[in-house]
Short mmCIF file of C-alpha atoms in Angstrom, two decimals:
data_model
loop_
_atom_site.label_atom_id
_atom_site.label_comp_id
_atom_site.label_asym_id
_atom_site.label_seq_id
_atom_site.Cartn_x
_atom_site.Cartn_y
_atom_site.Cartn_z
CA MET A 196 -84.16 18.11 113.17
CA LEU A 197 -82.40 17.41 109.87
CA SER A 198 -79.01 18.06 111.46
CA GLU A 199 -79.62 15.20 113.91
CA ALA A 200 -79.70 12.69 111.03
CA VAL A 201 -76.04 11.95 110.28
CA ASP A 202 -76.27 9.71 107.19
CA SER A 203 -77.57 10.99 103.86
CA LEU A 204 -80.26 8.36 103.31
CA PRO A 205 -81.97 8.88 106.71
CA LYS A 206 -82.00 12.61 105.96
CA LEU A 207 -83.72 12.03 102.63
CA GLU A 208 -86.23 9.67 104.23
CA LEU A 209 -86.96 12.23 106.94
CA ILE A 210 -87.52 14.94 104.33
CA ASP A 211 -89.80 12.62 102.36
CA SER A 212 -91.83 11.88 105.48
CA MET A 213 -92.13 15.60 106.20
CA ARG A 214 -93.44 16.21 102.68
CA LYS A 215 -95.97 13.39 102.94
CA LEU A 216 -97.23 14.69 106.28
CA GLY A 217 -97.57 18.23 104.98
CA LEU A 218 -94.83 19.63 107.21
CA SER A 219 -92.18 20.46 104.63
CA ASN A 220 -93.35 24.06 104.28
CA LEU A 221 -92.01 24.71 107.78
CA PHE A 222 -88.45 23.77 106.74
CA VAL A 223 -88.23 24.92 103.11
CA THR A 224 -84.70 26.35 103.19
CA GLU A 225 -83.23 23.56 105.29
CA ILE A 226 -84.83 20.88 103.11
CA LEU A 227 -83.56 22.42 99.87
CA GLN A 228 -80.02 22.76 101.20
CA THR A 229 -79.97 19.20 102.49
CA VAL A 230 -81.27 17.53 99.33
CA VAL A 231 -79.07 19.56 96.98
CA SER A 232 -75.95 18.86 99.07
CA THR A 233 -76.57 15.10 99.15
CA ASN A 234 -74.33 13.25 96.72
CA ASN A 235 -75.20 9.89 95.22
CA GLY A 236 -71.67 8.66 95.90
CA VAL A 237 -72.30 8.42 99.65
CA PHE A 238 -74.94 5.70 99.34
CA ASN A 239 -74.18 2.06 100.10
CA VAL A 240 -74.34 -0.32 97.16
CA GLU A 241 -77.34 -2.16 98.58
CA ASP A 242 -79.22 1.13 99.04
CA ARG A 243 -78.15 2.83 95.83
CA LEU A 244 -81.24 2.28 93.67
CA TYR A 245 -83.69 3.13 96.45
CA ALA A 246 -81.71 6.17 97.60
CA SER A 247 -81.02 7.44 94.08
CA ALA A 248 -84.68 7.21 93.13
CA LEU A 249 -85.69 8.96 96.35
CA ARG A 250 -83.14 11.76 95.84
CA PHE A 251 -84.16 12.14 92.18
CA ARG A 252 -87.83 12.45 93.11
CA LEU A 253 -87.22 14.95 95.91
CA LEU A 254 -85.01 17.15 93.72
CA ARG A 255 -87.55 17.24 90.91
CA GLN A 256 -90.36 17.94 93.36
CA LEU A 257 -88.28 20.89 94.55
CA GLY A 258 -88.04 22.16 90.96
CA HIS A 259 -84.57 20.95 89.93
CA VAL A 260 -84.01 19.36 86.53
CA VAL A 261 -81.71 16.67 87.91
CA SER A 262 -80.35 14.13 85.44
CA TYR A 263 -82.05 10.74 85.28
CA ASP A 264 -78.63 9.09 84.85
CA GLU A 265 -78.77 8.37 88.59
CA LEU A 266 -81.51 5.83 87.93
CA ARG A 267 -79.69 3.79 85.31
CA SER A 268 -78.54 1.37 88.01
CA PHE A 269 -81.75 -0.63 87.64
CA LYS A 270 -80.48 -1.72 84.22
CA GLU A 271 -76.95 -2.59 85.29
CA GLY A 272 -75.85 -6.02 84.16
CA ARG A 273 -78.83 -6.53 81.88
CA ASN A 274 -79.66 -5.69 78.30
CA THR A 275 -83.42 -6.04 78.78
CA LEU A 276 -85.90 -5.21 81.51
CA ASN A 277 -87.22 -8.70 82.13
CA GLY A 278 -84.39 -9.94 84.35
CA SER A 279 -84.79 -11.18 87.89
CA SER A 280 -82.51 -8.74 89.75
CA CYS A 281 -83.56 -5.53 91.51
CA VAL A 282 -86.73 -7.08 92.88
CA ASP A 283 -86.66 -5.55 96.32
CA VAL A 284 -90.16 -4.19 96.79
CA GLU A 285 -89.18 -0.88 98.41
CA ASP A 286 -86.68 -0.26 95.61
CA MET A 287 -89.39 -0.87 93.02
CA ILE A 288 -91.91 1.34 94.80
CA GLU A 289 -89.47 4.23 94.95
CA LEU A 290 -88.37 3.65 91.34
CA LEU A 291 -92.02 3.65 90.21
CA GLU A 292 -92.73 6.89 92.09
CA ALA A 293 -89.63 8.54 90.62
CA SER A 294 -90.49 7.43 87.09
CA HIS A 295 -93.64 9.57 87.06
CA LEU A 296 -91.63 12.79 87.23
CA VAL A 297 -90.77 12.23 83.59
CA LEU A 298 -90.24 14.73 80.81
CA GLU A 299 -90.76 14.23 77.09
CA GLY A 300 -87.94 12.17 75.62
CA GLU A 301 -86.74 10.62 78.89
CA ASN A 302 -87.20 7.05 77.73
CA ILE A 303 -85.16 5.59 80.58
CA LEU A 304 -87.88 6.75 82.97
CA ASN A 305 -90.59 5.19 80.81
CA GLU A 306 -88.62 1.93 80.94
CA ALA A 307 -88.18 2.29 84.70
CA LYS A 308 -91.94 2.74 85.06
CA ALA A 309 -92.71 -0.37 83.00
CA PHE A 310 -90.09 -2.45 84.81
CA SER A 311 -91.06 -1.45 88.35
CA THR A 312 -94.76 -1.82 87.57
CA GLY A 313 -94.21 -5.34 86.24
CA ILE A 314 -92.15 -6.41 89.26
CA LEU A 315 -94.66 -5.00 91.74
CA GLN A 316 -97.60 -6.60 89.96
CA GLU A 317 -95.82 -9.95 90.13
CA ARG A 318 -94.93 -9.60 93.80
CA VAL A 319 -98.01 -7.90 95.23
CA SER A 320 -99.99 -11.09 95.79
CA GLY A 321 -97.27 -12.37 98.12
CA LEU A 322 -97.02 -9.20 100.20
CA ASP A 323 -98.79 -8.26 103.40
CA GLY A 324 -98.89 -5.52 105.98
CA ARG A 325 -97.13 -2.22 105.29
CA LEU A 326 -95.42 -3.29 102.08
CA LEU A 327 -98.69 -4.53 100.59
CA LYS A 328 -100.37 -1.19 101.30
CA LEU A 329 -97.44 0.77 99.87
CA ALA A 330 -97.26 -1.36 96.72
CA VAL A 331 -101.01 -1.22 96.05
CA HIS A 332 -101.02 2.52 96.69
CA ALA A 333 -98.16 3.12 94.25
CA LEU A 334 -99.67 0.91 91.57
CA GLU A 335 -103.10 2.50 91.93
CA HIS A 336 -101.93 6.09 91.44
CA PRO A 337 -98.48 7.72 91.72
CA MET A 338 -97.68 10.11 94.52
CA HIS A 339 -96.78 12.87 92.05
CA TRP A 340 -100.33 12.93 90.68
CA ARG A 341 -102.19 12.56 93.94
CA VAL A 342 -103.84 15.54 95.63
CA GLN A 343 -101.70 16.61 98.61
CA TRP A 344 -103.62 18.04 101.49
CA LEU A 345 -103.47 18.81 105.14
CA ASP A 346 -106.30 19.18 107.66
CA ILE A 347 -107.16 22.80 108.40
CA LYS A 348 -109.85 24.63 110.40
CA TRP A 349 -113.36 24.93 109.00
CA GLN A 350 -113.58 28.70 108.65
CA ILE A 351 -115.56 28.50 105.43
CA ASP A 352 -118.55 26.71 106.94
CA MET A 353 -119.92 29.81 108.69
CA TRP A 354 -119.72 31.83 105.48
CA TRP A 355 -121.84 29.29 103.65
CA LYS A 356 -124.46 29.18 106.39
CA ASP A 357 -124.64 32.96 106.70
CA LEU A 358 -125.03 33.31 102.95
CA GLY A 359 -128.33 31.41 103.15
CA LEU A 360 -128.23 30.71 99.44
CA ILE A 361 -129.28 27.10 99.71
CA GLU A 362 -132.56 28.13 101.39
CA HIS A 363 -133.61 30.06 98.27
CA VAL A 364 -132.31 27.67 95.64
CA ASP A 365 -133.09 24.33 97.21
CA PHE A 366 -132.98 22.59 93.81
CA THR A 367 -129.22 22.96 93.63
CA ARG A 368 -126.50 20.75 95.07
CA ASP A 369 -125.33 21.62 98.55
CA GLN A 370 -121.67 20.78 98.02
CA LEU A 371 -119.74 23.08 100.29
CA VAL A 372 -117.50 20.29 101.54
CA GLU A 373 -116.72 19.02 98.04
CA SER A 374 -115.93 22.58 96.96
CA PHE A 375 -113.63 23.04 99.92
CA LEU A 376 -111.94 19.73 99.09
CA CYS A 377 -111.08 21.10 95.63
CA ALA A 378 -109.64 24.28 97.12
CA LEU A 379 -107.72 22.27 99.70
CA GLY A 380 -106.26 20.18 96.92
CA LEU A 381 -104.97 23.33 95.19
CA SER A 382 -103.03 24.60 98.22
CA GLN A 383 -102.98 22.77 101.54
CA GLU A 384 -100.16 24.70 103.24
CA PRO A 385 -101.17 26.63 106.39
CA PRO A 386 -99.99 30.04 105.04
CA PHE A 387 -102.53 29.73 102.22
CA SER A 388 -105.64 29.74 104.37
CA SER A 389 -107.09 32.80 102.63
CA PRO A 390 -106.39 31.50 99.11
CA ARG A 391 -108.38 28.39 100.07
CA LYS A 392 -111.41 30.38 101.13
CA SER A 393 -111.85 32.35 97.91
CA PRO A 394 -111.69 29.33 95.54
CA THR A 395 -114.14 27.49 97.79
CA LYS A 396 -116.64 30.33 97.40
CA VAL A 397 -116.08 30.54 93.68
CA ILE A 398 -116.47 26.78 93.17
CA ILE A 399 -119.69 26.50 95.19
CA LEU A 400 -121.22 29.46 93.34
CA ILE A 401 -120.21 27.94 90.00
CA LEU A 402 -122.01 24.73 91.01
CA VAL A 403 -125.12 26.71 91.93
CA ILE A 404 -125.09 28.58 88.62
CA ASN A 405 -124.50 25.33 86.75
CA ASP A 406 -127.57 23.79 88.38
CA VAL A 407 -129.63 26.87 87.54
CA TYR A 408 -128.86 26.27 83.88
CA ASP A 409 -129.08 22.47 83.90
CA LEU A 410 -132.00 21.87 86.25
CA TYR A 411 -134.22 24.83 86.76
CA GLY A 412 -134.41 27.74 84.35
CA LEU A 413 -136.62 28.18 81.31
CA LEU A 414 -134.90 29.43 78.17
CA GLU A 415 -136.21 33.00 78.44
CA GLU A 416 -135.32 33.12 82.13
CA LEU A 417 -131.81 31.88 81.43
CA ASP A 418 -131.37 34.48 78.68
CA CYS A 419 -132.16 37.17 81.23
CA PHE A 420 -129.93 35.52 83.83
CA THR A 421 -127.02 35.29 81.36
CA GLY A 422 -127.42 38.93 80.41
CA ALA A 423 -127.38 40.01 84.05
CA ILE A 424 -124.17 38.08 84.73
CA THR A 425 -122.46 39.11 81.48
CA ARG A 426 -123.19 42.80 82.01
CA TRP A 427 -122.87 42.58 85.82
CA ASP A 428 -126.10 44.59 85.82
CA SER A 429 -127.98 44.68 89.11
CA GLU A 430 -131.01 46.30 87.44
CA GLN A 431 -131.43 43.39 85.05
CA ILE A 432 -131.38 40.99 88.00
CA GLN A 433 -134.64 42.58 89.14
CA GLN A 434 -136.32 41.22 86.01
CA LEU A 435 -135.66 37.64 87.07
CA PRO A 436 -138.55 35.72 88.66
CA ASP A 437 -138.50 35.13 92.39
CA CYS A 438 -138.37 31.43 91.77
CA MET A 439 -137.18 29.90 88.51
CA LYS A 440 -139.72 27.22 87.51
CA ALA A 441 -140.02 24.08 85.31
CA GLU A 442 -137.52 21.83 87.04
CA ARG A 443 -136.34 18.94 84.91
CA ASP A 444 -133.72 16.17 84.96
CA THR A 445 -130.22 17.05 83.89
CA GLY A 446 -128.68 15.13 81.02
CA ASP A 447 -125.20 13.70 80.86
CA ALA A 448 -122.77 15.81 78.86
CA PRO A 449 -120.76 13.77 76.34
CA SER A 450 -117.45 12.73 77.85
CA SER A 451 -114.12 12.87 76.02
CA VAL A 452 -114.32 9.11 75.56
CA VAL A 453 -117.76 9.29 73.94
CA CYS A 454 -116.71 12.22 71.76
CA TYR A 455 -113.67 10.35 70.45
CA MET A 456 -115.71 7.19 69.88
CA ARG A 457 -118.05 9.17 67.61
CA GLU A 458 -115.31 11.23 65.99
CA ALA A 459 -113.03 8.29 65.13
CA ASN A 460 -115.72 5.58 64.94
CA VAL A 461 -113.85 3.35 67.40
CA SER A 462 -114.78 1.17 70.35
CA GLU A 463 -114.91 2.41 73.93
CA ASP A 464 -111.75 0.47 74.82
CA VAL A 465 -109.78 2.09 71.98
CA ALA A 466 -111.14 5.51 72.91
CA ARG A 467 -110.14 5.10 76.55
CA LYS A 468 -106.60 4.12 75.55
CA HIS A 469 -106.41 7.18 73.30
CA ILE A 470 -107.55 9.50 76.10
CA ARG A 471 -105.01 7.96 78.48
CA VAL A 472 -102.26 8.74 75.95
CA LEU A 473 -103.45 12.36 75.77
CA VAL A 474 -103.52 12.60 79.57
CA ASN A 475 -99.98 11.25 79.86
CA GLN A 476 -98.78 13.72 77.22
CA ALA A 477 -100.41 16.55 79.13
CA ARG A 478 -98.72 15.41 82.33
CA LYS A 479 -95.31 15.51 80.67
CA SER A 480 -96.07 19.01 79.43
CA ILE A 481 -96.99 20.05 82.99
CA ASN A 482 -93.79 18.48 84.27
CA ALA A 483 -91.78 20.52 81.77
CA HIS A 484 -93.07 23.71 83.38
CA CYS A 485 -92.56 22.40 86.92
CA PHE A 486 -88.86 21.63 86.77
CA GLY A 487 -86.13 24.18 86.19
CA ASN A 488 -87.63 26.96 88.31
CA ALA A 489 -85.59 26.39 91.43
CA GLU A 490 -83.95 29.81 91.07
CA MET A 491 -87.36 31.54 91.13
CA PRO A 492 -88.86 30.55 94.50
CA LEU A 493 -91.64 33.13 94.21
CA LEU A 494 -93.08 31.11 91.33
CA ARG A 495 -93.30 27.85 93.29
CA PRO A 496 -96.72 28.53 94.93
CA PHE A 497 -98.24 29.29 91.52
CA ILE A 498 -96.59 26.28 89.88
CA ASN A 499 -97.71 24.00 92.71
CA ALA A 500 -101.29 25.29 92.51
CA THR A 501 -101.36 24.63 88.75
CA VAL A 502 -100.10 21.06 89.17
CA ASN A 503 -102.53 20.52 92.03
CA ALA A 504 -105.42 21.64 89.81
CA ALA A 505 -104.62 18.73 87.48
CA ARG A 506 -104.40 16.39 90.48
CA VAL A 507 -107.79 17.54 91.76
CA ALA A 508 -109.41 17.02 88.36
CA HIS A 509 -108.00 13.49 88.17
CA MET A 510 -109.14 12.70 91.69
CA LEU A 511 -112.68 13.90 90.97
CA TYR A 512 -113.14 12.07 87.68
CA GLN A 513 -110.79 9.07 87.89
CA PHE A 514 -113.66 6.65 88.56
CA GLY A 515 -116.56 8.63 87.09
CA ASP A 516 -118.27 11.87 88.08
CA GLY A 517 -117.04 12.16 91.65
CA LEU A 518 -118.45 15.64 92.09
CA SER A 519 -122.09 15.02 91.23
CA VAL A 520 -122.36 11.54 92.78
CA GLN A 521 -122.27 12.45 96.45
CA ASP A 522 -122.36 8.92 97.84
CA GLY A 523 -119.31 7.68 95.95
CA ASP A 524 -115.59 7.42 96.54
CA ILE A 525 -115.10 11.19 96.86
CA TRP A 526 -117.37 11.33 99.89
CA ARG A 527 -115.45 8.52 101.54
CA GLN A 528 -112.25 10.48 100.96
CA ILE A 529 -113.81 13.58 102.46
CA LEU A 530 -114.77 11.64 105.58
CA SER A 531 -111.27 10.23 105.85
CA ILE A 532 -109.37 13.45 105.28
CA VAL A 533 -111.28 16.43 106.66
CA ILE A 534 -113.83 14.96 109.08
CA LYS A 535 -112.58 11.81 110.78
CA PRO A 536 -109.74 12.59 113.21
CA LEU A 537 -106.32 11.05 112.67
CA ALA A 538 -105.86 8.08 114.99
CA LEU A 539 -102.69 8.58 117.06
CA ASP A 540 -102.83 5.41 119.13
#
């Protein structure tokens, strides 16, 4: 399929589409060879920024520490970033996406992010159709930090029903689908079907245990329960009551924002800005471990799962507690991704 695309840019666009559709795992070797062999010098002048940003992003996503010098073209002819050139929307979208694969000290990428964000924010009100959707999507959250998933068969559902746990602990949250969504976010590739099942089971059991502590158990009952789990002692489990009593409302645990507000005696707005800085620093640290491992392909699944864990956490808590609030944005995403069929007409 890649050999049928003669020009370099169409090949890169095809590879990018394959990655977005979750098909790139079927052509790993061919994709790597194609992207690495593509040279920036073959791009037309009018396509250079778009193509360079696309190639840069693909190479870094494949684990290569490619130089960001390729992206300096957005500054050509200008000493500042507030000029009026380079305003093509697709160029800016691709530049914005590429800028998020930044490492500590790569200031040119921080400038590229600020520049492309400003241009898109200025132009978005005049867009419509496909470009409007792409621009809004890129501005809302970068591709690199979104959870990447692919629909798979529901083999975990039968396990949950056969377990029958929810019938005996009806006070807890029945969040099998949300738990599966987290596991799917960690590794969506078809070969990792089994690794998706185990995390799903672990996550749903963690939620059940969390609700036992937060909602249901008395202190003496929880002491016994903790001892049984810590010692993995089946005999101590027999001392637990058949039904843990005294249900009560769960309280909200202090968030990082609230903790910093109290610690530094600052406003909520200042605290949120501080937490965003910490998050961005953590992302750069994650990036540092992602790139430069192209020669160790066996590490890629583990690296990808680690990055995806951060993506899942952001998805769940970007707009509040998306895991506990079952009628919020997370549930709409579940309906869209793993329940509603993809319209092909």
